[in-house]
Amino acid sequence: MTTNTIDLSQPVATIIKEHPEVKELLIDLGFKPLSNPAMLNTVGKVTSIKAGSKLANIPLDKIKQTLLFNGYDVIGD
């Protein structure tokens, strides 16, 4: 796995720990609860981007396109 690889099946908190800059991208996409550290440290530890996209009603393709556009390889879909 390269350093710029995002695994959509990993918990959001894990991804943000490895790639802190992704947090703002996700918040801009509609993952507003991630701006709350308590939410990130609880729900974010068990919810993947893939699952979160369903909960937040954000198309997974939109998330993938945004990550790809910003230079990330996307796996785990």
PDB file of N, CA and C in Angstrom:
ATOM      1  N   MET A   1       0.849  -1.185   0.000  1.00  0.00           N
ATOM      2  CA  MET A   1       0.000   0.000   0.000  1.00  0.00           C
ATOM      3  C   MET A   1       0.893   1.245   0.000  1.00  0.00           C
ATOM      4  N   THR A   2       0.586   2.172  -0.862  1.00  0.00           N
ATOM      5  CA  THR A   2       1.367   3.406  -0.904  1.00  0.00           C
ATOM      6  C   THR A   2       0.913   4.349   0.202  1.00  0.00           C
ATOM      7  N   THR A   3       1.713   5.373   0.456  1.00  0.00           N
ATOM      8  CA  THR A   3       1.389   6.305   1.531  1.00  0.00           C
ATOM      9  C   THR A   3       0.157   7.142   1.226  1.00  0.00           C
ATOM     10  N   ASN A   4      -0.200   7.285  -0.050  1.00  0.00           N
ATOM     11  CA  ASN A   4      -1.375   8.078  -0.401  1.00  0.00           C
ATOM     12  C   ASN A   4      -2.568   7.204  -0.746  1.00  0.00           C
ATOM     13  N   THR A   5      -2.657   6.036  -0.121  1.00  0.00           N
ATOM     14  CA  THR A   5      -3.769   5.130  -0.365  1.00  0.00           C
ATOM     15  C   THR A   5      -4.791   5.270   0.751  1.00  0.00           C
ATOM     16  N   ILE A   6      -6.044   5.431   0.353  1.00  0.00           N
ATOM     17  CA  ILE A   6      -7.148   5.501   1.302  1.00  0.00           C
ATOM     18  C   ILE A   6      -7.980   4.238   1.134  1.00  0.00           C
ATOM     19  N   ASP A   7      -8.144   3.489   2.216  1.00  0.00           N
ATOM     20  CA  ASP A   7      -8.963   2.277   2.209  1.00  0.00           C
ATOM     21  C   ASP A   7     -10.340   2.635   2.754  1.00  0.00           C
ATOM     22  N   LEU A   8     -11.349   2.612   1.889  1.00  0.00           N
ATOM     23  CA  LEU A   8     -12.698   3.024   2.277  1.00  0.00           C
ATOM     24  C   LEU A   8     -13.325   2.115   3.326  1.00  0.00           C
ATOM     25  N   SER A   9     -12.744   0.927   3.529  1.00  0.00           N
ATOM     26  CA  SER A   9     -13.294   0.011   4.523  1.00  0.00           C
ATOM     27  C   SER A   9     -12.676   0.203   5.907  1.00  0.00           C
ATOM     28  N   GLN A  10     -11.656   1.059   6.011  1.00  0.00           N
ATOM     29  CA  GLN A  10     -11.034   1.347   7.313  1.00  0.00           C
ATOM     30  C   GLN A  10     -11.869   2.360   8.089  1.00  0.00           C
ATOM     31  N   PRO A  11     -11.792   2.331   9.422  1.00  0.00           N
ATOM     32  CA  PRO A  11     -12.486   3.367  10.210  1.00  0.00           C
ATOM     33  C   PRO A  11     -11.987   4.768   9.853  1.00  0.00           C
ATOM     34  N   VAL A  12     -12.897   5.712   9.854  1.00  0.00           N
ATOM     35  CA  VAL A  12     -12.579   7.099   9.507  1.00  0.00           C
ATOM     36  C   VAL A  12     -11.451   7.639  10.387  1.00  0.00           C
ATOM     37  N   ALA A  13     -11.486   7.350  11.682  1.00  0.00           N
ATOM     38  CA  ALA A  13     -10.462   7.858  12.601  1.00  0.00           C
ATOM     39  C   ALA A  13      -9.070   7.347  12.224  1.00  0.00           C
ATOM     40  N   THR A  14      -8.987   6.103  11.775  1.00  0.00           N
ATOM     41  CA  THR A  14      -7.707   5.529  11.348  1.00  0.00           C
ATOM     42  C   THR A  14      -7.176   6.263  10.126  1.00  0.00           C
ATOM     43  N   ILE A  15      -8.054   6.522   9.172  1.00  0.00           N
ATOM     44  CA  ILE A  15      -7.661   7.228   7.948  1.00  0.00           C
ATOM     45  C   ILE A  15      -7.175   8.636   8.277  1.00  0.00           C
ATOM     46  N   ILE A  16      -7.904   9.325   9.147  1.00  0.00           N
ATOM     47  CA  ILE A  16      -7.529  10.697   9.502  1.00  0.00           C
ATOM     48  C   ILE A  16      -6.221  10.723  10.294  1.00  0.00           C
ATOM     49  N   LYS A  17      -5.987   9.700  11.104  1.00  0.00           N
ATOM     50  CA  LYS A  17      -4.718   9.627  11.839  1.00  0.00           C
ATOM     51  C   LYS A  17      -3.544   9.494  10.863  1.00  0.00           C
ATOM     52  N   GLU A  18      -3.736   8.692   9.805  1.00  0.00           N
ATOM     53  CA  GLU A  18      -2.684   8.486   8.813  1.00  0.00           C
ATOM     54  C   GLU A  18      -2.588   9.648   7.825  1.00  0.00           C
ATOM     55  N   HIS A  19      -3.716  10.294   7.555  1.00  0.00           N
ATOM     56  CA  HIS A  19      -3.795  11.388   6.573  1.00  0.00           C
ATOM     57  C   HIS A  19      -4.635  12.524   7.158  1.00  0.00           C
ATOM     58  N   PRO A  20      -4.087  13.314   8.086  1.00  0.00           N
ATOM     59  CA  PRO A  20      -4.873  14.363   8.763  1.00  0.00           C
ATOM     60  C   PRO A  20      -5.545  15.350   7.811  1.00  0.00           C
ATOM     61  N   GLU A  21      -4.934  15.579   6.668  1.00  0.00           N
ATOM     62  CA  GLU A  21      -5.483  16.533   5.705  1.00  0.00           C
ATOM     63  C   GLU A  21      -6.803  16.059   5.087  1.00  0.00           C
ATOM     64  N   VAL A  22      -7.090  14.774   5.173  1.00  0.00           N
ATOM     65  CA  VAL A  22      -8.321  14.218   4.597  1.00  0.00           C
ATOM     66  C   VAL A  22      -9.551  14.651   5.400  1.00  0.00           C
ATOM     67  N   LYS A  23      -9.348  14.987   6.660  1.00  0.00           N
ATOM     68  CA  LYS A  23     -10.472  15.383   7.513  1.00  0.00           C
ATOM     69  C   LYS A  23     -11.262  16.537   6.899  1.00  0.00           C
ATOM     70  N   GLU A  24     -10.573  17.572   6.453  1.00  0.00           N
ATOM     71  CA  GLU A  24     -11.269  18.728   5.861  1.00  0.00           C
ATOM     72  C   GLU A  24     -11.993  18.350   4.572  1.00  0.00           C
ATOM     73  N   LEU A  25     -11.390  17.474   3.776  1.00  0.00           N
ATOM     74  CA  LEU A  25     -12.058  17.012   2.552  1.00  0.00           C
ATOM     75  C   LEU A  25     -13.368  16.315   2.892  1.00  0.00           C
ATOM     76  N   LEU A  26     -13.326  15.450   3.904  1.00  0.00           N
ATOM     77  CA  LEU A  26     -14.528  14.712   4.296  1.00  0.00           C
ATOM     78  C   LEU A  26     -15.591  15.637   4.878  1.00  0.00           C
ATOM     79  N   ILE A  27     -15.173  16.596   5.685  1.00  0.00           N
ATOM     80  CA  ILE A  27     -16.128  17.564   6.244  1.00  0.00           C
ATOM     81  C   ILE A  27     -16.776  18.358   5.114  1.00  0.00           C
ATOM     82  N   ASP A  28     -15.974  18.786   4.142  1.00  0.00           N
ATOM     83  CA  ASP A  28     -16.508  19.530   2.994  1.00  0.00           C
ATOM     84  C   ASP A  28     -17.489  18.694   2.180  1.00  0.00           C
ATOM     85  N   LEU A  29     -17.270  17.376   2.149  1.00  0.00           N
ATOM     86  CA  LEU A  29     -18.170  16.488   1.411  1.00  0.00           C
ATOM     87  C   LEU A  29     -19.499  16.269   2.136  1.00  0.00           C
ATOM     88  N   GLY A  30     -19.538  16.591   3.434  1.00  0.00           N
ATOM     89  CA  GLY A  30     -20.773  16.428   4.186  1.00  0.00           C
ATOM     90  C   GLY A  30     -20.652  15.624   5.463  1.00  0.00           C
ATOM     91  N   PHE A  31     -19.457  15.163   5.785  1.00  0.00           N
ATOM     92  CA  PHE A  31     -19.238  14.450   7.041  1.00  0.00           C
ATOM     93  C   PHE A  31     -19.059  15.470   8.167  1.00  0.00           C
ATOM     94  N   LYS A  32     -20.080  16.284   8.402  1.00  0.00           N
ATOM     95  CA  LYS A  32     -20.006  17.386   9.370  1.00  0.00           C
ATOM     96  C   LYS A  32     -19.664  16.933  10.794  1.00  0.00           C
ATOM     97  N   PRO A  33     -20.155  15.770  11.254  1.00  0.00           N
ATOM     98  CA  PRO A  33     -19.818  15.355  12.628  1.00  0.00           C
ATOM     99  C   PRO A  33     -18.320  15.186  12.882  1.00  0.00           C
ATOM    100  N   LEU A  34     -17.520  15.028  11.828  1.00  0.00           N
ATOM    101  CA  LEU A  34     -16.076  14.865  12.022  1.00  0.00           C
ATOM    102  C   LEU A  34     -15.414  16.120  12.570  1.00  0.00           C
ATOM    103  N   SER A  35     -16.100  17.251  12.473  1.00  0.00           N
ATOM    104  CA  SER A  35     -15.535  18.484  13.030  1.00  0.00           C
ATOM    105  C   SER A  35     -15.609  18.485  14.555  1.00  0.00           C
ATOM    106  N   ASN A  36     -16.382  17.569  15.117  1.00  0.00           N
ATOM    107  CA  ASN A  36     -16.506  17.420  16.566  1.00  0.00           C
ATOM    108  C   ASN A  36     -15.536  16.321  17.018  1.00  0.00           C
ATOM    109  N   PRO A  37     -14.499  16.669  17.787  1.00  0.00           N
ATOM    110  CA  PRO A  37     -13.516  15.663  18.214  1.00  0.00           C
ATOM    111  C   PRO A  37     -14.134  14.471  18.943  1.00  0.00           C
ATOM    112  N   ALA A  38     -15.193  14.693  19.700  1.00  0.00           N
ATOM    113  CA  ALA A  38     -15.838  13.589  20.418  1.00  0.00           C
ATOM    114  C   ALA A  38     -16.441  12.583  19.438  1.00  0.00           C
ATOM    115  N   MET A  39     -17.060  13.083  18.384  1.00  0.00           N
ATOM    116  CA  MET A  39     -17.639  12.191  17.375  1.00  0.00           C
ATOM    117  C   MET A  39     -16.539  11.431  16.636  1.00  0.00           C
ATOM    118  N   LEU A  40     -15.479  12.124  16.302  1.00  0.00           N
ATOM    119  CA  LEU A  40     -14.369  11.479  15.603  1.00  0.00           C
ATOM    120  C   LEU A  40     -13.773  10.371  16.460  1.00  0.00           C
ATOM    121  N   ASN A  41     -13.649  10.614  17.760  1.00  0.00           N
ATOM    122  CA  ASN A  41     -13.023   9.645  18.661  1.00  0.00           C
ATOM    123  C   ASN A  41     -13.951   8.537  19.127  1.00  0.00           C
ATOM    124  N   THR A  42     -15.227   8.625  18.808  1.00  0.00           N
ATOM    125  CA  THR A  42     -16.153   7.542  19.175  1.00  0.00           C
ATOM    126  C   THR A  42     -16.653   6.853  17.910  1.00  0.00           C
ATOM    127  N   VAL A  43     -17.580   7.479  17.234  1.00  0.00           N
ATOM    128  CA  VAL A  43     -18.163   6.900  16.024  1.00  0.00           C
ATOM    129  C   VAL A  43     -17.101   6.720  14.942  1.00  0.00           C
ATOM    130  N   GLY A  44     -16.173   7.665  14.857  1.00  0.00           N
ATOM    131  CA  GLY A  44     -15.121   7.599  13.845  1.00  0.00           C
ATOM    132  C   GLY A  44     -14.205   6.403  13.978  1.00  0.00           C
ATOM    133  N   LYS A  45     -14.128   5.833  15.174  1.00  0.00           N
ATOM    134  CA  LYS A  45     -13.262   4.675  15.394  1.00  0.00           C
ATOM    135  C   LYS A  45     -13.887   3.377  14.902  1.00  0.00           C
ATOM    136  N   VAL A  46     -15.200   3.372  14.703  1.00  0.00           N
ATOM    137  CA  VAL A  46     -15.870   2.137  14.286  1.00  0.00           C
ATOM    138  C   VAL A  46     -16.579   2.250  12.939  1.00  0.00           C
ATOM    139  N   THR A  47     -16.674   3.459  12.398  1.00  0.00           N
ATOM    140  CA  THR A  47     -17.392   3.667  11.144  1.00  0.00           C
ATOM    141  C   THR A  47     -16.409   3.924  10.005  1.00  0.00           C
ATOM    142  N   SER A  48     -16.549   3.146   8.944  1.00  0.00           N
ATOM    143  CA  SER A  48     -15.703   3.335   7.764  1.00  0.00           C
ATOM    144  C   SER A  48     -16.272   4.454   6.897  1.00  0.00           C
ATOM    145  N   ILE A  49     -15.469   4.930   5.957  1.00  0.00           N
ATOM    146  CA  ILE A  49     -15.970   5.925   5.003  1.00  0.00           C
ATOM    147  C   ILE A  49     -17.122   5.319   4.216  1.00  0.00           C
ATOM    148  N   LYS A  50     -16.978   4.050   3.869  1.00  0.00           N
ATOM    149  CA  LYS A  50     -18.016   3.359   3.100  1.00  0.00           C
ATOM    150  C   LYS A  50     -19.345   3.352   3.860  1.00  0.00           C
ATOM    151  N   ALA A  51     -19.315   2.973   5.140  1.00  0.00           N
ATOM    152  CA  ALA A  51     -20.534   2.961   5.954  1.00  0.00           C
ATOM    153  C   ALA A  51     -21.017   4.380   6.226  1.00  0.00           C
ATOM    154  N   GLY A  52     -20.089   5.285   6.480  1.00  0.00           N
ATOM    155  CA  GLY A  52     -20.442   6.675   6.752  1.00  0.00           C
ATOM    156  C   GLY A  52     -21.118   7.350   5.575  1.00  0.00           C
ATOM    157  N   SER A  53     -20.739   6.951   4.368  1.00  0.00           N
ATOM    158  CA  SER A  53     -21.362   7.549   3.184  1.00  0.00           C
ATOM    159  C   SER A  53     -22.845   7.210   3.132  1.00  0.00           C
ATOM    160  N   LYS A  54     -23.192   6.000   3.557  1.00  0.00           N
ATOM    161  CA  LYS A  54     -24.608   5.599   3.598  1.00  0.00           C
ATOM    162  C   LYS A  54     -25.342   6.361   4.699  1.00  0.00           C
ATOM    163  N   LEU A  55     -24.716   6.460   5.867  1.00  0.00           N
ATOM    164  CA  LEU A  55     -25.346   7.158   6.996  1.00  0.00           C
ATOM    165  C   LEU A  55     -25.567   8.637   6.701  1.00  0.00           C
ATOM    166  N   ALA A  56     -24.602   9.257   6.020  1.00  0.00           N
ATOM    167  CA  ALA A  56     -24.681  10.691   5.727  1.00  0.00           C
ATOM    168  C   ALA A  56     -25.344  10.975   4.374  1.00  0.00           C
ATOM    169  N   ASN A  57     -25.742   9.898   3.683  1.00  0.00           N
ATOM    170  CA  ASN A  57     -26.389  10.025   2.375  1.00  0.00           C
ATOM    171  C   ASN A  57     -25.505  10.776   1.373  1.00  0.00           C
ATOM    172  N   ILE A  58     -24.224  10.411   1.357  1.00  0.00           N
ATOM    173  CA  ILE A  58     -23.256  10.987   0.423  1.00  0.00           C
ATOM    174  C   ILE A  58     -22.852   9.867  -0.540  1.00  0.00           C
ATOM    175  N   PRO A  59     -23.048  10.062  -1.840  1.00  0.00           N
ATOM    176  CA  PRO A  59     -22.684   8.998  -2.787  1.00  0.00           C
ATOM    177  C   PRO A  59     -21.207   8.603  -2.667  1.00  0.00           C
ATOM    178  N   LEU A  60     -20.962   7.306  -2.567  1.00  0.00           N
ATOM    179  CA  LEU A  60     -19.593   6.810  -2.436  1.00  0.00           C
ATOM    180  C   LEU A  60     -18.746   7.230  -3.637  1.00  0.00           C
ATOM    181  N   ASP A  61     -19.348   7.272  -4.815  1.00  0.00           N
ATOM    182  CA  ASP A  61     -18.608   7.706  -6.008  1.00  0.00           C
ATOM    183  C   ASP A  61     -18.106   9.142  -5.872  1.00  0.00           C
ATOM    184  N   LYS A  62     -18.905   9.993  -5.258  1.00  0.00           N
ATOM    185  CA  LYS A  62     -18.495  11.391  -5.050  1.00  0.00           C
ATOM    186  C   LYS A  62     -17.274  11.453  -4.125  1.00  0.00           C
ATOM    187  N   ILE A  63     -17.280  10.643  -3.087  1.00  0.00           N
ATOM    188  CA  ILE A  63     -16.152  10.590  -2.152  1.00  0.00           C
ATOM    189  C   ILE A  63     -14.905  10.083  -2.874  1.00  0.00           C
ATOM    190  N   LYS A  64     -15.070   8.996  -3.623  1.00  0.00           N
ATOM    191  CA  LYS A  64     -13.940   8.432  -4.361  1.00  0.00           C
ATOM    192  C   LYS A  64     -13.372   9.439  -5.355  1.00  0.00           C
ATOM    193  N   GLN A  65     -14.232  10.116  -6.102  1.00  0.00           N
ATOM    194  CA  GLN A  65     -13.774  11.102  -7.083  1.00  0.00           C
ATOM    195  C   GLN A  65     -13.005  12.237  -6.405  1.00  0.00           C
ATOM    196  N   THR A  66     -13.502  12.698  -5.265  1.00  0.00           N
ATOM    197  CA  THR A  66     -12.829  13.780  -4.539  1.00  0.00           C
ATOM    198  C   THR A  66     -11.450  13.340  -4.064  1.00  0.00           C
ATOM    199  N   LEU A  67     -11.364  12.135  -3.517  1.00  0.00           N
ATOM    200  CA  LEU A  67     -10.075  11.626  -3.043  1.00  0.00           C
ATOM    201  C   LEU A  67      -9.103  11.432  -4.208  1.00  0.00           C
ATOM    202  N   LEU A  68      -9.586  10.868  -5.309  1.00  0.00           N
ATOM    203  CA  LEU A  68      -8.736  10.681  -6.489  1.00  0.00           C
ATOM    204  C   LEU A  68      -8.245  12.018  -7.026  1.00  0.00           C
ATOM    205  N   PHE A  69      -9.139  12.995  -7.097  1.00  0.00           N
ATOM    206  CA  PHE A  69      -8.791  14.326  -7.589  1.00  0.00           C
ATOM    207  C   PHE A  69      -7.707  14.972  -6.730  1.00  0.00           C
ATOM    208  N   ASN A  70      -7.717  14.651  -5.436  1.00  0.00           N
ATOM    209  CA  ASN A  70      -6.745  15.223  -4.506  1.00  0.00           C
ATOM    210  C   ASN A  70      -5.487  14.367  -4.360  1.00  0.00           C
ATOM    211  N   GLY A  71      -5.304  13.398  -5.255  1.00  0.00           N
ATOM    212  CA  GLY A  71      -4.053  12.653  -5.314  1.00  0.00           C
ATOM    213  C   GLY A  71      -3.980  11.366  -4.524  1.00  0.00           C
ATOM    214  N   TYR A  72      -5.116  10.842  -4.096  1.00  0.00           N
ATOM    215  CA  TYR A  72      -5.121   9.602  -3.321  1.00  0.00           C
ATOM    216  C   TYR A  72      -5.521   8.424  -4.193  1.00  0.00           C
ATOM    217  N   ASP A  73      -4.934   7.268  -3.914  1.00  0.00           N
ATOM    218  CA  ASP A  73      -5.403   6.019  -4.494  1.00  0.00           C
ATOM    219  C   ASP A  73      -6.491   5.509  -3.563  1.00  0.00           C
ATOM    220  N   VAL A  74      -7.564   4.996  -4.128  1.00  0.00           N
ATOM    221  CA  VAL A  74      -8.700   4.557  -3.324  1.00  0.00           C
ATOM    222  C   VAL A  74      -8.879   3.056  -3.485  1.00  0.00           C
ATOM    223  N   ILE A  75      -8.927   2.350  -2.347  1.00  0.00           N
ATOM    224  CA  ILE A  75      -9.178   0.909  -2.351  1.00  0.00           C
ATOM    225  C   ILE A  75     -10.286   0.614  -1.343  1.00  0.00           C
ATOM    226  N   GLY A  76     -10.721  -0.644  -1.304  1.00  0.00           N
ATOM    227  CA  GLY A  76     -11.668  -1.069  -0.283  1.00  0.00           C
ATOM    228  C   GLY A  76     -13.117  -0.796  -0.579  1.00  0.00           C
ATOM    229  N   ASP A  77     -13.441  -0.586  -1.851  1.00  0.00           N
ATOM    230  CA  ASP A  77     -14.846  -0.366  -2.166  1.00  0.00           C
ATOM    231  C   ASP A  77     -15.442  -1.651  -2.684  1.00  0.00           C
TER     232      ASP A  77
END
